[in-house]
The first five atom37 places (N, CA, C, CB, O) and aatype in JSON, in Angstrom:
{
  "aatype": [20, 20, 20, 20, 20, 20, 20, 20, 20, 20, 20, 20, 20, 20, 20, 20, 20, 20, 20, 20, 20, 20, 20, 20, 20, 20, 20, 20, 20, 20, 20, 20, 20, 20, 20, 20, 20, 20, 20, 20, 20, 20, 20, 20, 20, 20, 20, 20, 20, 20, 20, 20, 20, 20, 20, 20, 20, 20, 20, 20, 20, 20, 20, 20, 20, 20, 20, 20, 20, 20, 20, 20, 20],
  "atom_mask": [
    [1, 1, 1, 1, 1],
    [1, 1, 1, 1, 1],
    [1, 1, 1, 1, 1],
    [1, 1, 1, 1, 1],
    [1, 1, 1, 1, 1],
    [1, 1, 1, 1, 1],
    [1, 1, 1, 1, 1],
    [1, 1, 1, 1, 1],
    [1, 1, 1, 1, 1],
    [1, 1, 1, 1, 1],
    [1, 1, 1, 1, 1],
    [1, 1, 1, 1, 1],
    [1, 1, 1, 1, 1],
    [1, 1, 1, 1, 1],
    [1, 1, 1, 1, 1],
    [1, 1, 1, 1, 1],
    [1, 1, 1, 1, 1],
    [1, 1, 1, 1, 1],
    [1, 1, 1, 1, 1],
    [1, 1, 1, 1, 1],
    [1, 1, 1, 1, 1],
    [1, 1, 1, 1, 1],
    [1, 1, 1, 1, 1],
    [1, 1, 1, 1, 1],
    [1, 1, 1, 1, 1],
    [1, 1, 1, 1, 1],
    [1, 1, 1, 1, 1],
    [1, 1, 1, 1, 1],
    [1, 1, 1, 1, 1],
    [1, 1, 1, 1, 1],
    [1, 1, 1, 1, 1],
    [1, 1, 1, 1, 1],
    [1, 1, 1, 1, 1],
    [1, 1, 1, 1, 1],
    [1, 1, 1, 1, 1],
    [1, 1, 1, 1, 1],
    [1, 1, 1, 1, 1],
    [1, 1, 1, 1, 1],
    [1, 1, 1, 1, 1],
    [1, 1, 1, 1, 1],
    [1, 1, 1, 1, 1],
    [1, 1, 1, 1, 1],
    [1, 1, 1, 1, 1],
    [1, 1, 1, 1, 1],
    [1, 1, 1, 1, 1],
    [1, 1, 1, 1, 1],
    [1, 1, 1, 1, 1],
    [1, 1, 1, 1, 1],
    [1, 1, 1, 1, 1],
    [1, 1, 1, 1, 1],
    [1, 1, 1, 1, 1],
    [1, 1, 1, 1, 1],
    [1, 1, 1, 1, 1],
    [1, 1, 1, 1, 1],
    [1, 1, 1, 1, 1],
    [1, 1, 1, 1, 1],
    [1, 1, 1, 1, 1],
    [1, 1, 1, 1, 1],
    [1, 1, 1, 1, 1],
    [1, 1, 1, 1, 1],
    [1, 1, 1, 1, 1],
    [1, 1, 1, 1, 1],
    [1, 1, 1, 1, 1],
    [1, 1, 1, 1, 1],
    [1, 1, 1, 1, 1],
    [1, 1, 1, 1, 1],
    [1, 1, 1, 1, 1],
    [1, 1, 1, 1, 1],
    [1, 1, 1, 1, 1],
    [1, 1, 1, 1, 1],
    [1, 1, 1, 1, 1],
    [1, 1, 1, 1, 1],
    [1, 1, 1, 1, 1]
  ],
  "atom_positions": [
    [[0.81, -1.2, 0.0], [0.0, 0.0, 0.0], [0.85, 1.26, 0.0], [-0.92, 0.0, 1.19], [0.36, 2.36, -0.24]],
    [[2.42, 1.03, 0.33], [2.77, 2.1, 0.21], [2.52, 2.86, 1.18], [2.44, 2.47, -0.68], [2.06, 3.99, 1.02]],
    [[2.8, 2.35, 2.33], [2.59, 3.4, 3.98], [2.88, 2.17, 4.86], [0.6, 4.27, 4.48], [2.85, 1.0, 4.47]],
    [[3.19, 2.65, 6.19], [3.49, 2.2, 7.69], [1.94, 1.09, 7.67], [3.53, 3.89, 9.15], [1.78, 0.04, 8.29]],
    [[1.49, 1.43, 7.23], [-0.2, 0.59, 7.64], [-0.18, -0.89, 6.58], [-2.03, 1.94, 6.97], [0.3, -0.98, 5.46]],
    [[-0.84, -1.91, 7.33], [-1.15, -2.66, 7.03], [-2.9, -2.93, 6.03], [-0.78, -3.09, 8.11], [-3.9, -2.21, 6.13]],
    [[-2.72, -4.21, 5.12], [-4.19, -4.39, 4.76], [-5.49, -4.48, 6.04], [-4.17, -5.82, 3.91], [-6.68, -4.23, 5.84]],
    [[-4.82, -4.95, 7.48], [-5.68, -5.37, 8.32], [-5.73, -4.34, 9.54], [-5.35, -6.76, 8.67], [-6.35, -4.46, 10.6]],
    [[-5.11, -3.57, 9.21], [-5.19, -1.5, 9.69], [-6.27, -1.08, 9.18], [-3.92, -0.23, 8.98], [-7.31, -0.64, 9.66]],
    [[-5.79, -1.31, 7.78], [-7.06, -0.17, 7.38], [-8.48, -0.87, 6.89], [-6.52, 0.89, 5.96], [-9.46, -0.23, 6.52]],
    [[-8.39, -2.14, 6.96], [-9.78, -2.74, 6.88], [-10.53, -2.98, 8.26], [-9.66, -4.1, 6.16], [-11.65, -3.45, 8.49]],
    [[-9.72, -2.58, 8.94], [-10.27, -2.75, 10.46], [-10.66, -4.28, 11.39], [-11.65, -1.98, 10.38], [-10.26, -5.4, 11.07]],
    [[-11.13, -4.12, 12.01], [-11.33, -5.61, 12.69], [-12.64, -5.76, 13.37], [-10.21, -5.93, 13.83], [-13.17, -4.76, 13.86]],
    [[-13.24, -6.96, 13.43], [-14.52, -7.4, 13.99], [-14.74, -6.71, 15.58], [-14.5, -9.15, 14.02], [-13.83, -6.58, 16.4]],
    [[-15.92, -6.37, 15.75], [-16.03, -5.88, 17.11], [-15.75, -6.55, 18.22], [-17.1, -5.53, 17.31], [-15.35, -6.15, 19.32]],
    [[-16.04, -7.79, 17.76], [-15.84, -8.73, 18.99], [-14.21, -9.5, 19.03], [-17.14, -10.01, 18.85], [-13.99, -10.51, 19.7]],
    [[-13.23, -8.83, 18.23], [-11.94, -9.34, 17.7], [-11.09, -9.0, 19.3], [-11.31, -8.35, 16.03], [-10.05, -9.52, 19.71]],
    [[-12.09, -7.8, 20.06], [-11.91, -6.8, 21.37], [-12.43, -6.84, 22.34], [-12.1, -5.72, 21.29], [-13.55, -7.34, 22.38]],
    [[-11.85, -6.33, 23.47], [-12.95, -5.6, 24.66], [-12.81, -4.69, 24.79], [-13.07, -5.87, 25.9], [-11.62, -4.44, 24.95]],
    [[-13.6, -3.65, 24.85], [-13.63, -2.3, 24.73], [-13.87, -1.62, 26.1], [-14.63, -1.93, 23.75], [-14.43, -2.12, 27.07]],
    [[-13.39, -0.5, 25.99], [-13.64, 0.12, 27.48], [-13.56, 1.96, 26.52], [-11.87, -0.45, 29.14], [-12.92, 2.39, 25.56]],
    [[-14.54, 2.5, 27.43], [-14.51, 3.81, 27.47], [-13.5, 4.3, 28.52], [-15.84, 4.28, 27.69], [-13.58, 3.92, 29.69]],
    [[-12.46, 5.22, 28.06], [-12.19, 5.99, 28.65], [-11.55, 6.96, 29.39], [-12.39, 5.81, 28.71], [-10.76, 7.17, 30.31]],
    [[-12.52, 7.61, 28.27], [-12.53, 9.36, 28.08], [-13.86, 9.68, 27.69], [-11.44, 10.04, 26.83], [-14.44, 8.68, 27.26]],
    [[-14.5, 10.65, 27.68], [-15.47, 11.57, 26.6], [-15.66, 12.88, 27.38], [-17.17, 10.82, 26.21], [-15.75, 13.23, 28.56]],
    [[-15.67, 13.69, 25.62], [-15.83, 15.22, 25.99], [-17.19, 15.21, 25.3], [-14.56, 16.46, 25.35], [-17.76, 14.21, 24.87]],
    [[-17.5, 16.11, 25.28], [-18.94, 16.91, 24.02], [-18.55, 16.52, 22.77], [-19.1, 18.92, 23.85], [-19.59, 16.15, 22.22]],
    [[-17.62, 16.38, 21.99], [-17.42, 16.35, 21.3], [-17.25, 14.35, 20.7], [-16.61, 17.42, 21.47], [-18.04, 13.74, 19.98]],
    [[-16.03, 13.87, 21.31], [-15.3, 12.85, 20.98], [-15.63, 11.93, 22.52], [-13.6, 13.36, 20.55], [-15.65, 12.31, 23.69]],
    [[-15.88, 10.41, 21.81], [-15.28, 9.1, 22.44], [-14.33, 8.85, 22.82], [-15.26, 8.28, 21.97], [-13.58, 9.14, 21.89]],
    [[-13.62, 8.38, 23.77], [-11.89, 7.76, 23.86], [-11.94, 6.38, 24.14], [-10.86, 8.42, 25.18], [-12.14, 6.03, 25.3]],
    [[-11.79, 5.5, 23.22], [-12.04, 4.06, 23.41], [-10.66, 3.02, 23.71], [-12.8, 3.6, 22.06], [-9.81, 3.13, 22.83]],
    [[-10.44, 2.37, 24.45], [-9.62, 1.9, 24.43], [-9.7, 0.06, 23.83], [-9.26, 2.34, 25.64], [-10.59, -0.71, 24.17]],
    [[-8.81, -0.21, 23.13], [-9.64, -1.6, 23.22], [-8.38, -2.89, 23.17], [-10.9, -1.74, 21.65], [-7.24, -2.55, 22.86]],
    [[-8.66, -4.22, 23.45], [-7.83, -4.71, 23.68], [-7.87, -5.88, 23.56], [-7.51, -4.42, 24.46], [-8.7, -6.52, 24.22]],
    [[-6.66, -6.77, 22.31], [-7.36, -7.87, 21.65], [-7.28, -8.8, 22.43], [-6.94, -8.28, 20.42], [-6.3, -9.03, 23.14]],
    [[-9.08, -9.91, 22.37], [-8.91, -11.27, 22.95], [-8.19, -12.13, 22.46], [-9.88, -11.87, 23.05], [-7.81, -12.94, 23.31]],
    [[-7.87, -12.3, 21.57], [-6.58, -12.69, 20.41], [-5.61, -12.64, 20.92], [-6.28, -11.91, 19.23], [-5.33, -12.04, 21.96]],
    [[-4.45, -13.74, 19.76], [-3.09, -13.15, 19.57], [-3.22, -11.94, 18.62], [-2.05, -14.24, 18.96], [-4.09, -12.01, 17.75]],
    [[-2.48, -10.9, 18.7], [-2.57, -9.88, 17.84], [-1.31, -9.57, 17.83], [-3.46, -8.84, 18.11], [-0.44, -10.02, 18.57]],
    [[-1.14, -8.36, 16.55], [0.72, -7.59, 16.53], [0.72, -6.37, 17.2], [1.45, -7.07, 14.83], [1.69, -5.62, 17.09]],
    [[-0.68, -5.96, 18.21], [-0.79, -4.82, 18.98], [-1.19, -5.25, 20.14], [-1.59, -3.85, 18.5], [-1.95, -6.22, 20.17]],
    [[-0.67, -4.48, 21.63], [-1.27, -4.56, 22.53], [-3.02, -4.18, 22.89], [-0.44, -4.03, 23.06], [-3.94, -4.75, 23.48]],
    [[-2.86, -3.03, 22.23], [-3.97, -2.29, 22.34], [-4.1, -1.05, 21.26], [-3.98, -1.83, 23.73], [-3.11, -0.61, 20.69]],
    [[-5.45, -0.53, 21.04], [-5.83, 0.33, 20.03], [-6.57, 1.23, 20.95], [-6.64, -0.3, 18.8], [-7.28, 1.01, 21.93]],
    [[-6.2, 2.29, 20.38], [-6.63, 3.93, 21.49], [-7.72, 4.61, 20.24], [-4.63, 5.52, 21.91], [-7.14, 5.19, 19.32]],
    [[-9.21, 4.55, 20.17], [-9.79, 5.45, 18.82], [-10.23, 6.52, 20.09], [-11.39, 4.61, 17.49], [-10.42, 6.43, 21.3]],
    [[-10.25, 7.67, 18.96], [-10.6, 9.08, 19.19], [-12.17, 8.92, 18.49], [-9.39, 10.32, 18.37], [-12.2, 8.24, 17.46]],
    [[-13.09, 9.32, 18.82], [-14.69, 8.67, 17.45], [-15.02, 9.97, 17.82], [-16.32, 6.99, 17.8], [-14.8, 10.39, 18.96]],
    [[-15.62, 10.75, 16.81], [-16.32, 12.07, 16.23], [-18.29, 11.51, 17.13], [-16.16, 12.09, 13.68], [-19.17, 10.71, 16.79]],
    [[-18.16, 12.28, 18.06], [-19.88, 12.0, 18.27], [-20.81, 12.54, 17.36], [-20.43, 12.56, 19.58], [-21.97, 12.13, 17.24]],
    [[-20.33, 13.42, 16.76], [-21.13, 13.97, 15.36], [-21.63, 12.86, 14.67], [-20.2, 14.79, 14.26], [-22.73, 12.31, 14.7]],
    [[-20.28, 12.58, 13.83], [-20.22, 11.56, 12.71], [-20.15, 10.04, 13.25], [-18.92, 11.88, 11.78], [-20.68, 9.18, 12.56]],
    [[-19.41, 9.62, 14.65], [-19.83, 8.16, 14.95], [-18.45, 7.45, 14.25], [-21.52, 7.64, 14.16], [-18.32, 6.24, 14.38]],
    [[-17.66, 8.05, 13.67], [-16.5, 7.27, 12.85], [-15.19, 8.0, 13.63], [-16.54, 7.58, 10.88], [-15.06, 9.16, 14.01]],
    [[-14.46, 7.09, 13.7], [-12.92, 7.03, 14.54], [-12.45, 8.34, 13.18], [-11.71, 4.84, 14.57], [-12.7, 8.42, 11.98]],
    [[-11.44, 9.45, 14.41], [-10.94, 10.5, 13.86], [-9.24, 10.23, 13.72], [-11.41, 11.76, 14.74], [-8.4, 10.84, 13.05]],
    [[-9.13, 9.16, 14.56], [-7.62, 8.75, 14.45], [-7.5, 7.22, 15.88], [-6.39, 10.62, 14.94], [-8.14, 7.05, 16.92]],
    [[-6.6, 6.57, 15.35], [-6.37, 5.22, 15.9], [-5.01, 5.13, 15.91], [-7.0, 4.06, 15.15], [-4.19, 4.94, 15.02]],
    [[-4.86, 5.39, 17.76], [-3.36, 4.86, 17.71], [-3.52, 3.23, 18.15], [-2.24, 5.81, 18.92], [-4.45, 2.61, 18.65]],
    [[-2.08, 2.81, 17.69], [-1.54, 1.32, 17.56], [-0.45, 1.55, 18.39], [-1.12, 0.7, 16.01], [0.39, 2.42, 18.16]],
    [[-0.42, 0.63, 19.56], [1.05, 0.34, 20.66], [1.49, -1.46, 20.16], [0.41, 0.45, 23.02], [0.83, -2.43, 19.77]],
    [[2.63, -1.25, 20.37], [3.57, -2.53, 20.48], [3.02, -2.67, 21.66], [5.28, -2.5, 20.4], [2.27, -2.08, 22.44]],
    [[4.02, -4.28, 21.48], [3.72, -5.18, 22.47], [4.53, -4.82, 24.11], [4.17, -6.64, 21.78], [4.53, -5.62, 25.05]],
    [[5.04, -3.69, 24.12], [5.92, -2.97, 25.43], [4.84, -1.56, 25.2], [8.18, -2.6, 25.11], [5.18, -0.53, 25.77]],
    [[3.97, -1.55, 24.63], [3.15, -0.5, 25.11], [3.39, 0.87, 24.72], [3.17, -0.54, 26.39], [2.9, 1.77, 25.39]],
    [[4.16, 1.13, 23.63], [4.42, 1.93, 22.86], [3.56, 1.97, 21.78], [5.52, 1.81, 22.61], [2.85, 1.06, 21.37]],
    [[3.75, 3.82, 21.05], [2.9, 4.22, 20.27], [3.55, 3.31, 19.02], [2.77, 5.84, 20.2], [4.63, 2.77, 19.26]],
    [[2.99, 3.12, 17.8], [4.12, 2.75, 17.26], [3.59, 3.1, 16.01], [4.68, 1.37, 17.52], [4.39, 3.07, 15.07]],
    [[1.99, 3.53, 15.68], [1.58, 4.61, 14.54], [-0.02, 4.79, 15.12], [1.71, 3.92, 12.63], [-0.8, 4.32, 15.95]],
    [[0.1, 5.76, 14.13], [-1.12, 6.74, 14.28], [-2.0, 6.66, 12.75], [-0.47, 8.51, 14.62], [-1.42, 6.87, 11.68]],
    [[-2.87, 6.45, 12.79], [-3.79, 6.47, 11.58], [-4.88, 7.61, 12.14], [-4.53, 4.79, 11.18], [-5.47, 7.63, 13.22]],
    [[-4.93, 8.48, 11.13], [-6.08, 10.17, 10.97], [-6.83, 9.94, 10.05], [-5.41, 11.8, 10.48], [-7.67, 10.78, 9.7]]
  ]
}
């Protein structure tokens, strides 16, 4: 694809691939944290979600030591 991101980044993953936890929220934005029941190549996924629109405004990705290790906007 020609970027840091993977086919299975940007196609995203099943809801239940996770467990999700809120938390954060302003007026504006969700802060979701979520965290695979799986083996996965991430510890965890951090979405920012637009309460307007309902769609993630950016998704960070941590390694497995819990580091950022990209950002998708």
């Amino acid at each position: 694809m020609g970027s840091d991101f993977t086919y299975d980044d940007i196609s995203g993953r099943e809801f239940d691939d996770d467990t999700h936890h809120l938390i954060n929220e302003t007026q504006k934005f969700y802060f979701i944290k979520s965290l695979p029941k799986n083996e996965s190549s991430y510890s965890k996924l951090e979405y920012k979600i637009s309460k307007k629109i309902m769609l993630p405004i950016s998704i960070k990705f941590y390694d497995k030591q819990g580091i950022i290790i990209k950002t998708l906007f």
